[in-house]
Short mmCIF file of C-alpha atoms in Angstrom, two decimals:
data_model
loop_
_atom_site.label_atom_id
_atom_site.label_comp_id
_atom_site.label_asym_id
_atom_site.label_seq_id
_atom_site.Cartn_x
_atom_site.Cartn_y
_atom_site.Cartn_z
CA MET A 1 -25.30 -33.83 9.79
CA ASP A 2 -25.40 -31.84 7.12
CA GLY A 3 -23.05 -29.42 6.44
CA THR A 4 -26.57 -26.30 6.37
CA ASP A 5 -27.21 -27.44 9.76
CA PHE A 6 -23.72 -28.36 10.85
CA VAL A 7 -23.21 -24.37 9.24
CA ARG A 8 -25.73 -22.75 11.40
CA LEU A 9 -24.61 -24.67 14.64
CA LEU A 10 -21.06 -22.68 13.83
CA THR A 11 -22.66 -19.31 13.26
CA ALA A 12 -24.92 -19.40 16.69
CA ARG A 13 -22.20 -20.16 18.33
CA GLY A 14 -21.20 -16.72 16.62
CA TYR A 15 -18.49 -17.78 14.22
CA ASP A 16 -18.69 -14.97 11.21
CA PHE A 17 -14.85 -15.60 9.55
CA PHE A 18 -13.77 -18.95 8.47
CA THR A 19 -11.18 -19.97 5.90
CA GLY A 20 -8.81 -23.92 6.34
CA VAL A 21 -8.95 -26.18 2.87
CA PRO A 22 -11.04 -28.15 1.24
CA CYS A 23 -11.91 -31.78 2.76
CA SER A 24 -14.56 -34.08 0.41
CA TRP A 25 -15.40 -35.07 3.67
CA PHE A 26 -16.93 -31.06 4.27
CA LYS A 27 -18.43 -30.37 0.82
CA GLY A 28 -20.99 -28.98 2.30
CA THR A 29 -20.58 -27.28 4.97
CA ILE A 30 -18.48 -25.15 2.39
CA GLU A 31 -20.92 -24.93 -0.41
CA ALA A 32 -23.35 -24.69 3.31
CA LEU A 33 -20.26 -21.59 4.00
CA ARG A 34 -19.64 -20.42 0.39
CA ALA A 35 -22.89 -19.95 0.18
CA ASP A 36 -24.65 -17.96 2.87
CA THR A 37 -25.02 -14.02 2.01
CA ARG A 38 -22.85 -12.67 4.99
CA GLY A 39 -19.37 -14.08 3.24
CA MET A 40 -18.01 -15.31 6.24
CA TYR A 41 -15.87 -18.03 4.48
CA ALA A 42 -12.44 -16.86 3.05
CA ALA A 43 -10.57 -19.58 1.47
CA SER A 44 -6.74 -20.37 2.31
CA PRO A 45 -3.68 -21.21 0.00
CA ASP A 46 -3.10 -24.23 2.80
CA GLU A 47 -3.20 -24.82 6.12
CA ALA A 48 -0.26 -22.25 8.18
CA ALA A 49 -2.16 -20.05 5.68
CA ALA A 50 -5.81 -20.89 7.26
CA VAL A 51 -3.73 -20.41 10.07
CA GLY A 52 -2.61 -17.03 10.17
CA MET A 53 -5.64 -16.03 8.53
CA ALA A 54 -7.80 -17.09 11.31
CA ALA A 55 -5.98 -15.50 14.27
CA GLY A 56 -5.50 -12.23 11.96
CA ALA A 57 -9.74 -12.23 12.10
CA SER A 58 -9.17 -13.26 15.69
CA LEU A 59 -7.51 -10.36 16.49
CA ALA A 60 -9.78 -7.97 14.56
CA GLY A 61 -12.36 -9.30 16.66
CA ARG A 62 -13.66 -11.84 14.30
CA ASN A 63 -15.10 -14.81 15.31
CA ALA A 64 -12.76 -17.89 13.21
CA ALA A 65 -12.80 -21.55 12.62
CA VAL A 66 -10.89 -24.11 10.21
CA LEU A 67 -11.48 -26.12 8.41
CA MET A 68 -9.19 -29.52 7.14
CA GLN A 69 -7.88 -32.47 6.76
CA ASN A 70 -5.90 -33.76 9.49
CA ASN A 71 -3.08 -33.97 6.86
CA GLY A 72 -3.17 -30.60 6.68
CA LEU A 73 -3.08 -29.70 10.39
CA MET A 74 0.41 -31.49 9.78
CA ASN A 75 1.01 -28.95 8.29
CA CYS A 76 0.26 -25.68 10.51
CA LEU A 77 1.30 -26.72 13.78
CA ASP A 78 4.10 -24.76 13.97
CA VAL A 79 1.93 -21.61 13.67
CA VAL A 80 -0.36 -23.13 15.44
CA SER A 81 1.96 -23.58 18.49
CA SER A 82 4.29 -20.07 17.16
CA LEU A 83 0.91 -18.60 17.06
CA VAL A 84 -2.15 -19.31 18.90
CA GLN A 85 -0.54 -20.83 21.19
CA PHE A 86 1.99 -18.83 21.71
CA TYR A 87 -0.15 -15.10 21.95
CA ARG A 88 -2.90 -16.83 23.62
CA ILE A 89 -5.85 -16.53 20.98
CA PRO A 90 -8.69 -18.78 20.82
CA LEU A 91 -9.23 -21.12 17.36
CA LEU A 92 -11.79 -23.41 16.47
CA MET A 93 -10.38 -26.45 14.32
CA LEU A 94 -12.36 -28.37 12.22
CA VAL A 95 -10.43 -30.86 11.06
CA SER A 96 -11.62 -34.22 9.21
CA TRP A 97 -9.42 -38.03 10.66
CA ARG A 98 -9.02 -39.26 8.05
CA GLY A 99 -7.33 -42.72 8.47
CA TYR A 100 -8.89 -43.93 11.38
CA ARG A 101 -7.93 -47.66 12.16
CA ASN A 102 -6.90 -47.77 8.49
CA ASP A 103 -9.75 -47.09 7.42
CA ASP A 104 -8.91 -44.74 4.39
CA PHE A 105 -6.77 -44.31 1.07
CA GLU A 106 -3.47 -45.83 2.00
CA GLU A 107 -1.40 -41.71 2.11
CA HIS A 108 -3.78 -40.78 4.82
CA HIS A 109 -2.66 -44.07 7.37
CA GLY A 110 0.55 -42.31 8.56
CA VAL A 111 -1.41 -39.40 9.79
CA GLY A 112 -4.54 -41.21 10.94
CA LYS A 113 -2.30 -43.08 13.91
CA ALA A 114 -0.47 -40.09 14.35
CA THR A 115 -3.25 -37.71 14.93
CA ARG A 116 -4.12 -38.58 19.06
CA GLY A 117 -0.66 -37.81 19.97
CA VAL A 118 0.76 -35.17 18.37
CA LEU A 119 -2.45 -33.01 19.42
CA LYS A 120 -1.38 -34.71 23.24
CA SER A 121 2.47 -33.96 22.04
CA PHE A 122 0.71 -29.94 21.81
CA ASP A 123 -1.44 -30.04 24.67
CA ILE A 124 -4.02 -29.10 22.15
CA PRO A 125 -7.50 -29.96 23.45
CA VAL A 126 -10.04 -32.58 21.46
CA PHE A 127 -13.16 -33.22 21.00
CA THR A 128 -14.16 -35.91 18.91
CA PRO A 129 -17.74 -36.62 17.68
CA GLN A 130 -20.18 -38.50 17.17
CA GLN A 131 -23.10 -38.85 14.52
CA ASP A 132 -25.24 -37.21 17.05
CA THR A 133 -23.41 -35.72 19.45
CA VAL A 134 -22.02 -32.88 17.15
CA GLU A 135 -23.71 -30.17 19.44
CA GLN A 136 -22.72 -30.99 22.72
CA HIS A 137 -19.06 -31.60 21.81
CA LEU A 138 -19.41 -28.05 19.74
CA LYS A 139 -20.43 -26.59 22.77
CA VAL A 140 -17.84 -27.35 24.57
CA ALA A 141 -15.43 -27.16 21.60
CA SER A 142 -16.19 -23.42 22.03
CA PHE A 143 -15.82 -22.65 24.87
CA THR A 144 -12.43 -24.79 25.64
CA SER A 145 -10.95 -22.48 23.13
CA LYS A 146 -12.20 -19.33 24.30
CA MET A 147 -12.19 -19.49 28.47
CA ALA A 148 -8.28 -20.61 27.39
CA ARG A 149 -7.78 -18.25 25.01
CA GLY A 150 -5.92 -21.38 21.99
CA PRO A 151 -6.58 -23.03 20.11
CA ALA A 152 -9.11 -26.86 20.03
CA VAL A 153 -9.95 -29.01 17.80
CA LEU A 154 -13.02 -30.96 17.18
CA LEU A 155 -11.95 -34.61 15.38
CA ILE A 156 -14.78 -35.17 12.95
CA ARG A 157 -15.12 -38.92 11.86
CA LYS A 158 -16.15 -40.63 8.55
CA GLY A 159 -19.71 -40.07 7.95
CA VAL A 160 -20.15 -38.00 10.56
CA LEU A 161 -20.94 -34.50 8.33
CA GLU A 162 -21.56 -34.71 5.79
CA MET B 1 19.99 1.88 2.86
CA ARG B 2 19.96 -0.40 6.30
CA MET B 3 17.06 -1.42 7.53
CA ASN B 4 16.53 1.35 10.89
CA GLU B 5 16.70 4.15 7.90
CA ALA B 6 13.87 2.49 6.11
CA LEU B 7 11.80 1.16 9.02
CA GLU B 8 12.35 4.69 10.23
CA THR B 9 11.21 6.59 7.08
CA LEU B 10 8.51 4.56 7.06
CA CYS B 11 7.20 4.88 10.80
CA LYS B 12 6.79 8.65 9.79
CA LEU B 13 4.29 7.54 7.78
CA PHE B 14 2.33 5.63 9.36
CA GLY B 15 -0.16 7.80 11.90
CA PRO B 16 -3.91 6.32 13.44
CA ASN B 17 -5.26 4.64 10.86
CA GLU B 18 -2.31 1.96 10.11
CA LEU B 19 -2.54 -1.38 11.76
CA LEU B 20 1.31 -3.33 10.81
CA VAL B 21 1.61 -6.43 11.72
CA SER B 22 5.96 -7.29 10.76
CA THR B 23 7.99 -10.63 9.98
CA ASN B 24 10.25 -11.75 13.16
CA GLY B 25 13.43 -11.78 13.38
CA CYS B 26 15.59 -8.62 13.33
CA ILE B 27 11.87 -6.86 11.10
CA SER B 28 10.00 -7.21 14.09
CA ARG B 29 12.57 -6.10 16.57
CA GLU B 30 13.42 -3.15 13.98
CA LEU B 31 9.92 -1.48 13.89
CA TYR B 32 10.16 -2.22 17.62
CA THR B 33 13.06 0.56 17.53
CA ALA B 34 12.01 3.02 14.75
CA GLY B 35 8.31 2.86 15.41
CA HIS B 36 7.07 1.45 19.03
CA SER B 37 3.25 1.48 18.89
CA GLY B 38 0.03 -0.56 19.77
CA ASN B 39 -0.95 -0.46 16.14
CA ASN B 40 1.51 -2.93 16.29
CA PHE B 41 1.80 -6.81 15.69
CA TYR B 42 4.91 -8.06 16.80
CA MET B 43 5.57 -12.01 15.55
CA LEU B 44 8.24 -13.74 17.08
CA GLY B 45 7.53 -17.01 15.39
CA SER B 46 5.38 -18.52 12.64
CA MET B 47 8.00 -17.02 10.02
CA GLY B 48 6.34 -16.84 6.28
CA GLN B 49 2.96 -15.40 8.55
CA ALA B 50 3.08 -11.53 8.63
CA ALA B 51 1.01 -11.48 4.78
CA SER B 52 -1.67 -13.75 6.24
CA ILE B 53 -2.19 -12.09 9.52
CA ALA B 54 -2.38 -9.40 7.67
CA LEU B 55 -4.81 -10.60 5.07
CA GLY B 56 -6.97 -12.18 8.40
CA VAL B 57 -7.56 -8.33 9.95
CA ALA B 58 -7.55 -6.86 6.48
CA LEU B 59 -10.82 -8.24 4.88
CA SER B 60 -12.21 -8.51 9.08
CA ARG B 61 -11.26 -4.30 9.09
CA PRO B 62 -11.91 -2.53 6.04
CA ASN B 63 -11.71 0.34 7.39
CA ARG B 64 -8.62 0.52 7.98
CA ARG B 65 -5.06 0.57 6.44
CA VAL B 66 -2.55 -2.80 6.39
CA VAL B 67 0.20 -3.09 6.61
CA ALA B 68 2.06 -7.18 6.16
CA LEU B 69 5.95 -6.02 7.24
CA ASP B 70 8.09 -8.36 5.90
CA GLY B 71 11.12 -10.55 4.78
CA ASP B 72 12.38 -11.58 1.61
CA GLY B 73 12.83 -15.36 3.47
CA SER B 74 10.09 -15.02 5.59
CA LEU B 75 7.37 -15.00 2.33
CA LEU B 76 9.45 -17.09 -0.41
CA MET B 77 8.12 -19.15 3.05
CA ASN B 78 4.36 -18.51 1.60
CA MET B 79 3.96 -17.69 -1.60
CA GLY B 80 0.44 -19.61 -2.69
CA ILE B 81 -0.55 -16.30 -0.08
CA LEU B 82 -0.07 -13.24 -3.50
CA ALA B 83 -2.74 -15.61 -5.15
CA THR B 84 -5.38 -15.54 -2.29
CA VAL B 85 -4.16 -11.05 -1.38
CA ARG B 86 -5.09 -11.45 -5.23
CA GLU B 87 -8.02 -13.18 -5.36
CA PHE B 88 -9.78 -11.13 -2.13
CA ARG B 89 -7.84 -7.69 -3.70
CA PRO B 90 -8.49 -6.35 -0.60
CA ARG B 91 -8.35 -2.33 -0.62
CA ASN B 92 -7.45 -1.66 2.41
CA PHE B 93 -4.45 -4.10 2.18
CA MET B 94 -0.30 -3.21 1.59
CA HIS B 95 2.12 -5.60 1.46
CA VAL B 96 6.11 -4.04 2.28
CA VAL B 97 8.60 -6.26 1.35
CA LEU B 98 11.58 -5.82 2.20
CA ASP B 99 14.45 -7.25 0.62
CA ASN B 100 18.28 -7.62 1.38
CA GLY B 101 18.61 -11.02 -0.25
CA VAL B 102 19.04 -13.26 2.48
CA TYR B 103 17.88 -14.69 5.77
CA ASN B 104 19.53 -12.29 8.47
CA THR B 105 18.37 -13.05 11.02
CA THR B 106 20.91 -16.62 11.40
CA GLY B 107 24.22 -15.15 9.72
CA GLN B 108 23.04 -13.73 7.04
CA GLN B 109 22.47 -17.24 4.29
CA PRO B 110 21.41 -15.59 1.12
CA THR B 111 18.45 -16.32 -0.06
CA ALA B 112 15.72 -16.16 -3.73
CA ALA B 113 15.03 -13.07 -4.29
CA ALA B 114 18.46 -12.75 -5.03
CA VAL B 115 17.49 -12.79 -8.29
CA VAL B 116 13.84 -13.55 -8.08
CA GLY B 117 12.13 -10.19 -9.08
CA LEU B 118 9.38 -10.09 -6.15
CA ALA B 119 7.80 -6.68 -7.20
CA SER B 120 7.06 -9.20 -10.91
CA VAL B 121 5.97 -11.71 -9.32
CA ALA B 122 2.99 -9.41 -7.40
CA LYS B 123 2.61 -7.79 -9.84
CA ALA B 124 1.78 -11.17 -12.28
CA VAL B 125 -0.06 -11.84 -9.44
CA GLY B 126 -2.49 -9.31 -9.07
CA TYR B 127 -1.33 -6.49 -7.57
CA ARG B 128 -3.33 -3.11 -8.31
CA ASN B 129 0.55 -1.91 -7.53
CA ALA B 130 4.57 -3.66 -6.87
CA VAL B 131 6.74 -1.54 -6.85
CA THR B 132 10.83 -1.86 -5.83
CA VAL B 133 12.61 1.26 -4.37
CA LYS B 134 16.29 2.23 -3.53
CA THR B 135 16.39 4.93 -2.06
CA ALA B 136 14.96 6.76 0.78
CA THR B 137 13.99 9.36 -1.06
CA GLN B 138 12.29 6.89 -3.64
CA LEU B 139 10.50 5.27 -0.35
CA ARG B 140 9.05 8.11 1.09
CA ARG B 141 7.40 9.59 -1.34
CA THR B 142 6.35 5.48 -3.27
CA ALA B 143 5.24 5.00 0.06
CA ARG B 144 3.20 7.56 0.69
CA ARG B 145 1.00 7.09 -2.57
CA MET B 146 0.80 4.71 -1.60
CA LEU B 147 -0.73 4.89 1.42
CA SER B 148 -3.35 7.24 -0.31
CA ALA B 149 -4.16 4.39 -3.15
CA LYS B 150 -6.39 1.81 -4.08
CA GLY B 151 -4.40 -1.21 -2.93
CA PRO B 152 -3.65 -4.50 -2.31
CA VAL B 153 -0.29 -2.84 -3.26
CA MET B 154 3.09 -3.77 -2.64
CA LEU B 155 6.20 -2.08 -1.64
CA VAL B 156 9.94 -3.56 -1.93
CA VAL B 157 12.08 -2.33 -0.05
CA LYS B 158 15.69 -3.34 -0.77
CA VAL B 159 17.78 -3.02 1.79
CA GLU B 160 21.53 -3.87 3.47
CA ALA B 161 22.19 -7.10 4.96
CA GLY B 162 23.56 -7.66 8.51
CA LYS B 163 21.77 -6.72 11.94
CA ASN B 164 22.32 -3.89 13.75
CA PRO B 165 24.24 -4.37 17.17
CA ASP B 166 21.63 -1.75 19.20
CA LEU B 167 18.80 -3.50 18.43
CA VAL B 168 17.55 -5.38 21.56
CA ARG B 169 13.85 -8.34 22.19
CA ILE B 170 11.06 -6.99 22.37
CA PRO B 171 10.66 -5.88 26.06
CA LEU B 172 7.14 -7.03 25.51
CA THR B 173 5.25 -11.04 26.41
CA PRO B 174 3.20 -12.23 23.20
CA VAL B 175 -0.05 -11.88 25.28
CA GLN B 176 1.16 -7.81 25.58
CA ILE B 177 1.02 -7.67 22.18
CA LYS B 178 -2.01 -9.30 21.84
CA ARG B 179 -4.03 -7.22 23.61
CA ARG B 180 -2.30 -3.41 22.11
CA PHE B 181 -2.79 -4.63 19.27
CA ARG B 182 -6.44 -5.72 19.93
CA LYS B 183 -7.83 -3.45 21.30
CA ALA B 184 -5.51 -0.32 18.58
CA ALA B 185 -7.59 -2.49 16.01
CA ALA B 186 -11.10 -1.95 17.76
CA ALA B 187 -10.40 1.85 17.74
CA ASN B 188 -12.67 3.87 15.89
CA VAL B 189 -10.25 5.25 13.62
CA SER B 190 -11.66 5.15 9.90
CA ILE B 191 -8.63 5.62 6.33
CA ALA B 192 -10.15 9.10 5.87
CA GLY B 193 -10.33 10.31 8.74
CA LYS B 194 -10.28 14.17 9.13
CA ASP B 195 -6.65 12.87 11.92
CA SER B 196 -4.73 11.60 8.42
CA ARG B 197 -5.39 13.73 5.94
CA ALA B 198 -5.18 16.85 8.18
CA LYS B 199 -1.22 14.84 8.70
CA ARG B 200 -0.75 14.98 4.98
CA LYS B 201 -1.39 18.23 4.43
CA ARG B 202 0.65 19.49 6.46
CA ARG B 203 3.89 16.91 5.94
CA ARG B 204 3.50 17.85 1.83
CA ARG B 205 3.50 21.24 3.08
CA SER B 206 6.80 21.11 5.05
CA THR B 207 8.65 18.94 2.52
CA SER B 208 11.05 20.69 0.87
#
């Protein structure tokens, strides 16, 4: 799915505040967000700050989503746990699954292997779309985060987004 | 100046316009004691993110004044956010740093703030103004000016280290804190509201 279509899906679901740290797999998505005249993308200095900013936006009434690599996910877990989960703030997390099955640069292999286990141990719901099921998985992830009032991860594997 | 004195001084200047995000540990508890309000988001964890959360609120509610109540230790954990504040330059953003030079809650271990001038850093990064104050009078005058000036501004308040024995844990659940703050943030109170202007006028007349 290309970035423009993905952003269209997100905004159709009501998301209007985006922040995060880029992954090259999100290049198209971020380009589309930055090109959007509604000015919904506010890049953060790191992933922990991204979750903080998104939580603030959510508290102020916006529908917030963050973008990051799974390496970055490891960097923001305290904020996800002791802010997003603790206060029960809905948050959509778009996370690229680098190092999945060792099919990536070696620096990603450790987090690639740990990602699912880490998310499970924090009880963070995860949805892993195929190339042709992005819309359905996004729908369920969004619904889950709103109903459960907490984080939900859309875990993006190689090639699912352009 | 003790922290509770600094917060009492500040809280007298905040009105319904202001939305506060206070960092975890002693600072949130002191704020609760000095000036509890539904406009306060008391952080209990996620140390380092007071300014990030406040920035998210400020970008989303441009007609409200948003105040991050940070500590020196918590700000030092997330210095990158200073650049982000400059990048977006929200006019409604005020960054207060209660600087006691230590991690007060965990036993007063020193932070780099003893030798690093946080206001100088903010000024260099591009905050519209950044001032350090040491007395209650300086605090009152500077804060009042800053609350009606264009942000982003930083106000570093030098306070004494040491725990206040009267502090209590905040008797609200996180969800209660969230609900009240969400309601306060959604309310229709603008920066240039009649409320705040009249209040400031009254205060100016009554100050000797």
